[in-house]
Amino acid sequence: MKVAIASDHGGINIRNEIKSLLDEMGVSYEDFGCDCETSVDYPDYALPVAQKVASGEFDRGILICGTGIGMSIAANKVKGIRCALVHDTFSARATREHNDSNIIAMGERVIGPGLARDIVKIWLGTEFEGGRHANRVGKITEIENNNL
Ligand code: RB5
């Protein structure tokens, strides 16, 4: 499992917390920034992570901004990305089981580091259920492929 992680200036603390968690879990990751606390533009950090996951170079992506919303919108513009905005553990599990999400977005101004850690642990550890859900995910891919 290889994880790509990035945040804007609004998500640096949770990004660092999640990097510590990944170290503890022995999960390999690459940090795509940002490097500073000055104001940056979240799409510039969502794009490389989304591209690396879409290309298969990385298995999963984790994106953090102030709300998680901008990161999730930007990541979902990249073909092949199913980015879920998640702020609770129920959704973290459900979006893997049902949506086969390959990126998770969280907001540092919305949740604290403890919950973010639990969300990531569950999200990384949950398998896609397939079956009827695969059919539904396939329909999302069809929308994407046909530019509907
Ligand atoms: C930055 O101020 C903020 O807009 C950003 O982190 C994020 O919340 C956008 O969705």
CSV table of N, CA and C and ligand atoms in Angstrom, one decimal:
chain,number,residue,atom,x,y,z
A,1,MET,N,0.9,-1.2,0.0
A,1,MET,CA,0.0,0.0,0.0
A,1,MET,C,0.9,1.2,0.0
A,2,LYS,N,0.7,2.1,-1.0
A,2,LYS,CA,1.5,3.4,-1.1
A,2,LYS,C,0.5,4.5,-1.1
A,3,VAL,N,0.7,5.5,-0.2
A,3,VAL,CA,-0.2,6.6,0.0
A,3,VAL,C,0.4,7.9,-0.4
A,4,ALA,N,-0.3,8.7,-1.1
A,4,ALA,CA,0.1,10.1,-1.4
A,4,ALA,C,-0.7,11.0,-0.5
A,5,ILE,N,0.0,12.0,0.1
A,5,ILE,CA,-0.7,12.9,1.1
A,5,ILE,C,-0.3,14.3,0.8
A,6,ALA,N,-1.3,15.2,0.9
A,6,ALA,CA,-1.0,16.6,0.7
A,6,ALA,C,-2.0,17.4,1.5
A,7,SER,N,-1.6,18.7,1.8
A,7,SER,CA,-2.6,19.6,2.4
A,7,SER,C,-2.3,21.0,1.9
A,8,ASP,N,-3.2,21.9,2.1
A,8,ASP,CA,-2.9,23.3,2.0
A,8,ASP,C,-2.5,23.9,3.3
A,9,HIS,N,-2.4,25.2,3.5
A,9,HIS,CA,-2.0,25.8,4.8
A,9,HIS,C,-3.0,25.5,5.9
A,10,GLY,N,-4.2,25.2,5.5
A,10,GLY,CA,-5.3,25.0,6.5
A,10,GLY,C,-5.3,23.6,7.0
A,11,GLY,N,-4.4,22.7,6.5
A,11,GLY,CA,-4.4,21.3,6.9
A,11,GLY,C,-3.1,20.8,7.4
A,12,ILE,N,-2.2,21.6,7.6
A,12,ILE,CA,-0.8,21.2,8.0
A,12,ILE,C,-0.8,20.3,9.2
A,13,ASN,N,-1.5,20.7,10.3
A,13,ASN,CA,-1.4,20.0,11.5
A,13,ASN,C,-1.9,18.6,11.4
A,14,ILE,N,-3.1,18.4,10.8
A,14,ILE,CA,-3.6,17.1,10.6
A,14,ILE,C,-2.8,16.3,9.6
A,15,ARG,N,-2.2,16.9,8.6
A,15,ARG,CA,-1.3,16.2,7.7
A,15,ARG,C,-0.2,15.6,8.5
A,16,ASN,N,0.4,16.4,9.4
A,16,ASN,CA,1.5,15.9,10.2
A,16,ASN,C,1.1,14.7,11.1
A,17,GLU,N,-0.1,14.9,11.7
A,17,GLU,CA,-0.6,13.8,12.6
A,17,GLU,C,-0.8,12.5,11.8
A,18,ILE,N,-1.3,12.7,10.6
A,18,ILE,CA,-1.6,11.5,9.8
A,18,ILE,C,-0.3,10.8,9.3
A,19,LYS,N,0.7,11.7,9.0
A,19,LYS,CA,2.0,11.1,8.7
A,19,LYS,C,2.6,10.3,9.8
A,20,SER,N,2.4,10.8,11.1
A,20,SER,CA,2.9,10.0,12.2
A,20,SER,C,2.1,8.7,12.3
A,21,LEU,N,0.8,8.8,12.1
A,21,LEU,CA,0.0,7.5,12.1
A,21,LEU,C,0.5,6.6,11.0
A,22,LEU,N,0.8,7.0,9.8
A,22,LEU,CA,1.3,6.1,8.8
A,22,LEU,C,2.6,5.5,9.1
A,23,ASP,N,3.5,6.3,9.8
A,23,ASP,CA,4.8,5.8,10.3
A,23,ASP,C,4.5,4.7,11.3
A,24,GLU,N,3.6,4.9,12.2
A,24,GLU,CA,3.3,3.9,13.3
A,24,GLU,C,2.7,2.7,12.6
A,25,MET,N,1.9,2.8,11.6
A,25,MET,CA,1.3,1.7,10.9
A,25,MET,C,2.2,1.0,9.9
A,26,GLY,N,3.4,1.6,9.7
A,26,GLY,CA,4.3,1.0,8.7
A,26,GLY,C,3.8,1.1,7.3
A,27,VAL,N,2.9,2.1,7.0
A,27,VAL,CA,2.4,2.4,5.7
A,27,VAL,C,3.3,3.3,4.9
A,28,SER,N,3.7,3.0,3.7
A,28,SER,CA,4.7,3.9,3.0
A,28,SER,C,3.9,5.0,2.3
A,29,TYR,N,4.4,6.2,2.4
A,29,TYR,CA,3.7,7.4,1.8
A,29,TYR,C,4.7,8.4,1.3
A,30,GLU,N,4.2,9.3,0.4
A,30,GLU,CA,5.0,10.4,0.0
A,30,GLU,C,4.2,11.7,0.2
A,31,ASP,N,4.9,12.7,0.7
A,31,ASP,CA,4.3,14.0,1.1
A,31,ASP,C,4.4,14.9,-0.1
A,32,PHE,N,3.3,15.4,-0.6
A,32,PHE,CA,3.3,16.4,-1.7
A,32,PHE,C,3.0,17.8,-1.3
A,33,GLY,N,3.4,18.1,0.0
A,33,GLY,CA,3.3,19.5,0.5
A,33,GLY,C,1.9,19.8,1.0
A,34,CYS,N,1.7,21.1,1.4
A,34,CYS,CA,2.5,22.2,1.1
A,34,CYS,C,3.6,22.4,2.2
A,35,ASP,N,4.6,23.2,1.8
A,35,ASP,CA,5.8,23.3,2.7
A,35,ASP,C,5.8,24.4,3.7
A,36,CYS,N,4.8,25.3,3.5
A,36,CYS,CA,4.8,26.5,4.4
A,36,CYS,C,3.5,26.8,4.9
A,37,GLU,N,3.4,27.8,5.8
A,37,GLU,CA,2.1,28.2,6.4
A,37,GLU,C,1.6,29.4,5.8
A,38,THR,N,2.2,29.9,4.7
A,38,THR,CA,1.6,31.0,4.0
A,38,THR,C,0.4,30.5,3.2
A,39,SER,N,-0.4,31.4,2.7
A,39,SER,CA,-1.6,31.0,2.0
A,39,SER,C,-1.3,30.4,0.7
A,40,VAL,N,-1.8,29.2,0.4
A,40,VAL,CA,-1.6,28.5,-0.9
A,40,VAL,C,-2.9,28.1,-1.5
A,41,ASP,N,-2.9,27.7,-2.7
A,41,ASP,CA,-4.2,27.3,-3.4
A,41,ASP,C,-4.4,25.8,-3.4
A,42,TYR,N,-5.4,25.3,-2.7
A,42,TYR,CA,-5.6,23.9,-2.6
A,42,TYR,C,-5.6,23.1,-3.9
A,43,PRO,N,-6.1,23.6,-5.0
A,43,PRO,CA,-6.1,22.7,-6.2
A,43,PRO,C,-4.7,22.3,-6.6
A,44,ASP,N,-3.7,23.2,-6.3
A,44,ASP,CA,-2.3,22.9,-6.7
A,44,ASP,C,-1.8,21.7,-5.9
A,45,TYR,N,-2.4,21.4,-4.8
A,45,TYR,CA,-2.0,20.2,-4.0
A,45,TYR,C,-2.9,19.0,-4.2
A,46,ALA,N,-4.1,19.3,-4.5
A,46,ALA,CA,-5.0,18.1,-4.8
A,46,ALA,C,-4.6,17.5,-6.1
A,47,LEU,N,-4.2,18.3,-7.1
A,47,LEU,CA,-3.9,17.7,-8.5
A,47,LEU,C,-2.8,16.7,-8.5
A,48,PRO,N,-1.6,16.9,-7.9
A,48,PRO,CA,-0.6,15.9,-8.0
A,48,PRO,C,-1.0,14.6,-7.3
A,49,VAL,N,-1.6,14.7,-6.2
A,49,VAL,CA,-2.1,13.5,-5.4
A,49,VAL,C,-3.1,12.7,-6.3
A,50,ALA,N,-4.1,13.5,-6.8
A,50,ALA,CA,-5.1,12.8,-7.6
A,50,ALA,C,-4.5,12.1,-8.9
A,51,GLN,N,-3.5,12.8,-9.5
A,51,GLN,CA,-2.9,12.2,-10.7
A,51,GLN,C,-2.1,11.0,-10.4
A,52,LYS,N,-1.4,11.0,-9.2
A,52,LYS,CA,-0.6,9.9,-8.8
A,52,LYS,C,-1.5,8.7,-8.5
A,53,VAL,N,-2.6,8.9,-7.9
A,53,VAL,CA,-3.5,7.8,-7.6
A,53,VAL,C,-4.2,7.3,-8.9
A,54,ALA,N,-4.6,8.2,-9.7
A,54,ALA,CA,-5.3,7.8,-11.0
A,54,ALA,C,-4.4,7.0,-11.9
A,55,SER,N,-3.1,7.4,-11.8
A,55,SER,CA,-2.1,6.6,-12.7
A,55,SER,C,-1.8,5.3,-12.1
A,56,GLY,N,-2.1,5.1,-10.9
A,56,GLY,CA,-1.7,3.8,-10.2
A,56,GLY,C,-0.4,3.8,-9.6
A,57,GLU,N,0.3,4.9,-9.7
A,57,GLU,CA,1.6,5.0,-9.0
A,57,GLU,C,1.5,4.9,-7.5
A,58,PHE,N,0.3,5.4,-7.0
A,58,PHE,CA,0.0,5.3,-5.6
A,58,PHE,C,-1.4,4.7,-5.5
A,59,ASP,N,-1.6,3.9,-4.4
A,59,ASP,CA,-2.8,3.2,-4.2
A,59,ASP,C,-3.9,4.1,-3.7
A,60,ARG,N,-3.6,5.0,-2.7
A,60,ARG,CA,-4.6,5.8,-2.1
A,60,ARG,C,-4.0,7.2,-1.9
A,61,GLY,N,-4.9,8.2,-1.7
A,61,GLY,CA,-4.5,9.5,-1.4
A,61,GLY,C,-5.3,10.1,-0.2
A,62,ILE,N,-4.6,11.0,0.5
A,62,ILE,CA,-5.2,11.7,1.6
A,62,ILE,C,-5.0,13.1,1.5
A,63,LEU,N,-6.0,13.9,1.5
A,63,LEU,CA,-6.0,15.4,1.3
A,63,LEU,C,-6.6,16.1,2.4
A,64,ILE,N,-6.0,17.2,2.9
A,64,ILE,CA,-6.5,17.9,4.0
A,64,ILE,C,-6.4,19.4,3.7
A,65,CYS,N,-7.5,20.1,3.9
A,65,CYS,CA,-7.5,21.6,3.8
A,65,CYS,C,-8.4,22.1,5.0
A,66,GLY,N,-8.8,23.3,5.0
A,66,GLY,CA,-9.6,23.8,6.1
A,66,GLY,C,-10.9,23.1,6.3
A,67,THR,N,-11.6,22.9,5.2
A,67,THR,CA,-12.9,22.2,5.3
A,67,THR,C,-12.8,20.8,4.7
A,68,GLY,N,-11.9,20.5,3.9
A,68,GLY,CA,-11.8,19.3,3.1
A,68,GLY,C,-12.6,19.4,1.8
A,69,ILE,N,-13.5,20.4,1.7
A,69,ILE,CA,-14.4,20.6,0.6
A,69,ILE,C,-13.6,20.9,-0.7
A,70,GLY,N,-12.8,21.9,-0.7
A,70,GLY,CA,-12.1,22.3,-1.9
A,70,GLY,C,-11.2,21.2,-2.4
A,71,MET,N,-10.5,20.5,-1.5
A,71,MET,CA,-9.7,19.4,-1.9
A,71,MET,C,-10.5,18.3,-2.6
A,72,SER,N,-11.6,18.0,-2.0
A,72,SER,CA,-12.5,16.9,-2.6
A,72,SER,C,-13.0,17.3,-4.0
A,73,ILE,N,-13.5,18.5,-4.1
A,73,ILE,CA,-14.0,19.0,-5.4
A,73,ILE,C,-12.9,18.9,-6.4
A,74,ALA,N,-11.7,19.4,-6.1
A,74,ALA,CA,-10.6,19.4,-7.1
A,74,ALA,C,-10.2,18.0,-7.5
A,75,ALA,N,-10.0,17.2,-6.5
A,75,ALA,CA,-9.5,15.8,-6.7
A,75,ALA,C,-10.5,15.0,-7.6
A,76,ASN,N,-11.8,15.3,-7.4
A,76,ASN,CA,-12.8,14.5,-8.2
A,76,ASN,C,-12.9,15.0,-9.6
A,77,LYS,N,-12.2,16.0,-10.0
A,77,LYS,CA,-12.1,16.4,-11.4
A,77,LYS,C,-11.2,15.6,-12.2
A,78,VAL,N,-10.4,14.8,-11.5
A,78,VAL,CA,-9.4,14.0,-12.2
A,78,VAL,C,-10.0,12.6,-12.5
A,79,LYS,N,-9.9,12.2,-13.8
A,79,LYS,CA,-10.6,10.9,-14.2
A,79,LYS,C,-10.0,9.7,-13.4
A,80,GLY,N,-10.9,8.9,-12.9
A,80,GLY,CA,-10.6,7.8,-12.1
A,80,GLY,C,-10.5,8.0,-10.6
A,81,ILE,N,-10.7,9.2,-10.2
A,81,ILE,CA,-10.7,9.5,-8.8
A,81,ILE,C,-12.1,9.5,-8.2
A,82,ARG,N,-12.2,8.8,-7.1
A,82,ARG,CA,-13.4,8.8,-6.2
A,82,ARG,C,-13.0,9.3,-4.9
A,83,CYS,N,-13.1,10.6,-4.7
A,83,CYS,CA,-12.6,11.2,-3.4
A,83,CYS,C,-13.8,11.5,-2.5
A,84,ALA,N,-13.7,11.0,-1.3
A,84,ALA,CA,-14.8,11.1,-0.3
A,84,ALA,C,-14.4,12.1,0.7
A,85,LEU,N,-15.3,13.1,1.0
A,85,LEU,CA,-15.1,14.0,2.1
A,85,LEU,C,-15.7,13.3,3.3
A,86,VAL,N,-14.8,13.1,4.3
A,86,VAL,CA,-15.3,12.2,5.4
A,86,VAL,C,-14.9,12.9,6.8
A,87,HIS,N,-15.9,13.0,7.7
A,87,HIS,CA,-15.6,13.6,9.0
A,87,HIS,C,-16.2,12.7,10.1
A,88,ASP,N,-16.4,11.4,9.8
A,88,ASP,CA,-16.9,10.5,10.8
A,88,ASP,C,-16.5,9.1,10.4
A,89,THR,N,-16.4,8.2,11.4
A,89,THR,CA,-15.9,6.9,11.2
A,89,THR,C,-16.9,6.0,10.4
A,90,PHE,N,-18.2,6.2,10.6
A,90,PHE,CA,-19.2,5.4,9.9
A,90,PHE,C,-19.0,5.6,8.3
A,91,SER,N,-18.8,6.9,7.9
A,91,SER,CA,-18.6,7.2,6.5
A,91,SER,C,-17.3,6.7,6.0
A,92,ALA,N,-16.3,6.7,6.9
A,92,ALA,CA,-15.0,6.3,6.5
A,92,ALA,C,-15.0,4.8,6.0
A,93,ARG,N,-15.8,4.0,6.8
A,93,ARG,CA,-15.9,2.6,6.5
A,93,ARG,C,-16.8,2.4,5.2
A,94,ALA,N,-18.0,3.2,5.3
A,94,ALA,CA,-19.0,3.0,4.2
A,94,ALA,C,-18.4,3.4,2.8
A,95,THR,N,-17.6,4.5,2.8
A,95,THR,CA,-17.1,4.9,1.5
A,95,THR,C,-16.1,4.0,0.9
A,96,ARG,N,-15.5,3.2,1.7
A,96,ARG,CA,-14.6,2.1,1.1
A,96,ARG,C,-15.5,0.9,0.7
A,97,GLU,N,-16.4,0.5,1.6
A,97,GLU,CA,-17.2,-0.7,1.3
A,97,GLU,C,-18.1,-0.4,0.1
A,98,HIS,N,-18.7,0.8,0.0
A,98,HIS,CA,-19.7,1.0,-1.1
A,98,HIS,C,-19.2,1.8,-2.3
A,99,ASN,N,-18.3,2.7,-2.1
A,99,ASN,CA,-17.9,3.6,-3.2
A,99,ASN,C,-16.5,3.3,-3.7
A,100,ASP,N,-15.8,2.4,-3.0
A,100,ASP,CA,-14.4,2.1,-3.4
A,100,ASP,C,-13.6,3.4,-3.6
A,101,SER,N,-13.8,4.3,-2.6
A,101,SER,CA,-13.1,5.6,-2.7
A,101,SER,C,-11.6,5.4,-2.7
A,102,ASN,N,-10.9,6.1,-3.5
A,102,ASN,CA,-9.4,6.0,-3.6
A,102,ASN,C,-8.7,7.2,-3.0
A,103,ILE,N,-9.4,8.3,-2.7
A,103,ILE,CA,-8.9,9.4,-1.9
A,103,ILE,C,-9.9,9.8,-0.9
A,104,ILE,N,-9.3,10.2,0.3
A,104,ILE,CA,-10.1,10.8,1.3
A,104,ILE,C,-9.7,12.2,1.6
A,105,ALA,N,-10.7,13.1,1.8
A,105,ALA,CA,-10.5,14.5,2.1
A,105,ALA,C,-11.1,14.8,3.5
A,106,MET,N,-10.3,15.6,4.3
A,106,MET,CA,-10.8,16.0,5.6
A,106,MET,C,-10.5,17.4,5.8
A,107,GLY,N,-11.2,18.0,6.7
A,107,GLY,CA,-11.0,19.4,7.1
A,107,GLY,C,-10.5,19.6,8.5
A,108,GLU,N,-9.4,20.3,8.5
A,108,GLU,CA,-8.7,20.5,9.9
A,108,GLU,C,-9.5,21.5,10.7
A,109,ARG,N,-10.4,22.4,10.0
A,109,ARG,CA,-11.2,23.3,10.8
A,109,ARG,C,-12.5,22.7,11.2
A,110,VAL,N,-12.7,21.4,10.9
A,110,VAL,CA,-13.9,20.7,11.1
A,110,VAL,C,-13.7,19.6,12.2
A,111,ILE,N,-12.7,18.8,12.1
A,111,ILE,CA,-12.4,17.8,13.1
A,111,ILE,C,-11.0,17.9,13.7
A,112,GLY,N,-10.9,17.2,14.8
A,112,GLY,CA,-9.6,17.2,15.5
A,112,GLY,C,-8.7,16.0,15.1
A,113,PRO,N,-7.4,16.0,15.6
A,113,PRO,CA,-6.5,15.0,15.2
A,113,PRO,C,-6.8,13.6,15.6
A,114,GLY,N,-7.5,13.4,16.7
A,114,GLY,CA,-7.8,12.1,17.2
A,114,GLY,C,-8.8,11.4,16.2
A,115,LEU,N,-9.8,12.2,15.9
A,115,LEU,CA,-10.9,11.6,15.0
A,115,LEU,C,-10.3,11.4,13.6
A,116,ALA,N,-9.4,12.3,13.1
A,116,ALA,CA,-8.8,12.2,11.8
A,116,ALA,C,-8.0,10.9,11.8
A,117,ARG,N,-7.3,10.6,12.9
A,117,ARG,CA,-6.5,9.3,12.9
A,117,ARG,C,-7.4,8.1,12.8
A,118,ASP,N,-8.5,8.1,13.6
A,118,ASP,CA,-9.4,7.0,13.5
A,118,ASP,C,-10.0,6.8,12.1
A,119,ILE,N,-10.4,7.9,11.5
A,119,ILE,CA,-11.0,7.9,10.2
A,119,ILE,C,-10.0,7.2,9.2
A,120,VAL,N,-8.7,7.7,9.3
A,120,VAL,CA,-7.7,7.1,8.3
A,120,VAL,C,-7.5,5.7,8.6
A,121,LYS,N,-7.4,5.3,9.9
A,121,LYS,CA,-7.1,3.8,10.2
A,121,LYS,C,-8.2,3.0,9.6
A,122,ILE,N,-9.5,3.4,9.8
A,122,ILE,CA,-10.6,2.6,9.3
A,122,ILE,C,-10.6,2.6,7.8
A,123,TRP,N,-10.4,3.8,7.2
A,123,TRP,CA,-10.5,3.9,5.7
A,123,TRP,C,-9.4,3.1,5.0
A,124,LEU,N,-8.2,3.1,5.6
A,124,LEU,CA,-7.1,2.3,5.0
A,124,LEU,C,-7.4,0.8,5.2
A,125,GLY,N,-8.1,0.4,6.3
A,125,GLY,CA,-8.2,-1.0,6.6
A,125,GLY,C,-9.5,-1.6,6.1
A,126,THR,N,-10.3,-0.9,5.3
A,126,THR,CA,-11.6,-1.4,4.9
A,126,THR,C,-11.6,-1.8,3.4
A,127,GLU,N,-12.0,-3.0,3.0
A,127,GLU,CA,-12.1,-3.4,1.6
A,127,GLU,C,-13.4,-3.0,1.0
A,128,PHE,N,-13.3,-2.8,-0.3
A,128,PHE,CA,-14.5,-2.6,-1.2
A,128,PHE,C,-15.3,-3.9,-1.2
A,129,GLU,N,-16.7,-3.8,-1.0
A,129,GLU,CA,-17.5,-5.0,-1.0
A,129,GLU,C,-17.8,-5.5,-2.3
A,130,GLY,N,-17.7,-4.7,-3.4
A,130,GLY,CA,-18.0,-5.2,-4.7
A,130,GLY,C,-19.5,-5.5,-4.9
A,131,GLY,N,-19.8,-6.5,-5.7
A,131,GLY,CA,-21.2,-6.9,-5.9
A,131,GLY,C,-22.0,-5.8,-6.4
A,132,ARG,N,-23.2,-5.5,-5.8
A,132,ARG,CA,-24.1,-4.5,-6.3
A,132,ARG,C,-23.4,-3.1,-6.3
A,133,HIS,N,-22.4,-2.9,-5.4
A,133,HIS,CA,-21.7,-1.6,-5.3
A,133,HIS,C,-20.8,-1.5,-6.5
A,134,ALA,N,-20.3,-2.6,-7.0
A,134,ALA,CA,-19.4,-2.5,-8.2
A,134,ALA,C,-20.2,-2.0,-9.4
A,135,ASN,N,-21.4,-2.5,-9.5
A,135,ASN,CA,-22.3,-2.0,-10.6
A,135,ASN,C,-22.5,-0.5,-10.5
A,136,ARG,N,-22.7,0.0,-9.3
A,136,ARG,CA,-23.0,1.4,-9.1
A,136,ARG,C,-21.7,2.3,-9.4
A,137,VAL,N,-20.6,1.8,-8.9
A,137,VAL,CA,-19.3,2.5,-9.2
A,137,VAL,C,-19.0,2.5,-10.7
A,138,GLY,N,-19.4,1.4,-11.3
A,138,GLY,CA,-19.3,1.3,-12.8
A,138,GLY,C,-20.1,2.3,-13.5
A,139,LYS,N,-21.2,2.6,-12.9
A,139,LYS,CA,-22.1,3.7,-13.5
A,139,LYS,C,-21.4,5.1,-13.4
A,140,ILE,N,-20.7,5.3,-12.3
A,140,ILE,CA,-20.0,6.5,-12.1
A,140,ILE,C,-18.9,6.6,-13.2
A,141,THR,N,-18.2,5.5,-13.4
A,141,THR,CA,-17.1,5.5,-14.4
A,141,THR,C,-17.7,5.8,-15.8
A,142,GLU,N,-18.9,5.3,-16.0
A,142,GLU,CA,-19.6,5.5,-17.3
A,142,GLU,C,-19.9,7.0,-17.5
A,143,ILE,N,-20.3,7.6,-16.5
A,143,ILE,CA,-20.6,9.1,-16.5
A,143,ILE,C,-19.3,9.8,-16.9
A,144,GLU,N,-18.3,9.4,-16.2
A,144,GLU,CA,-17.0,10.0,-16.5
A,144,GLU,C,-16.5,9.8,-17.9
A,145,ASN,N,-16.6,8.5,-18.3
A,145,ASN,CA,-16.0,8.2,-19.7
A,145,ASN,C,-16.8,8.8,-20.8
A,146,ASN,N,-18.1,9.1,-20.5
A,146,ASN,CA,-19.0,9.6,-21.6
A,146,ASN,C,-19.2,11.1,-21.5
A,147,ASN,N,-18.4,11.7,-20.5
A,147,ASN,CA,-18.6,13.2,-20.3
A,147,ASN,C,-20.0,13.6,-20.2
A,148,LEU,N,-20.8,12.9,-19.4
A,148,LEU,CA,-22.2,13.2,-19.3
A,148,LEU,C,-22.5,14.3,-18.3
B,1,RB5,C1,-8.3,28.2,2.8
B,1,RB5,O1,-8.6,29.3,3.5
B,1,RB5,C2,-9.6,27.3,2.7
B,1,RB5,O2,-10.4,27.9,1.8
B,1,RB5,C3,-9.2,25.9,2.3
B,1,RB5,O3,-8.4,25.4,3.2
B,1,RB5,C4,-10.4,25.0,2.1
B,1,RB5,O4,-11.2,25.0,3.3
B,1,RB5,C5,-11.2,25.1,0.9
B,1,RB5,O5,-12.1,24.3,0.7
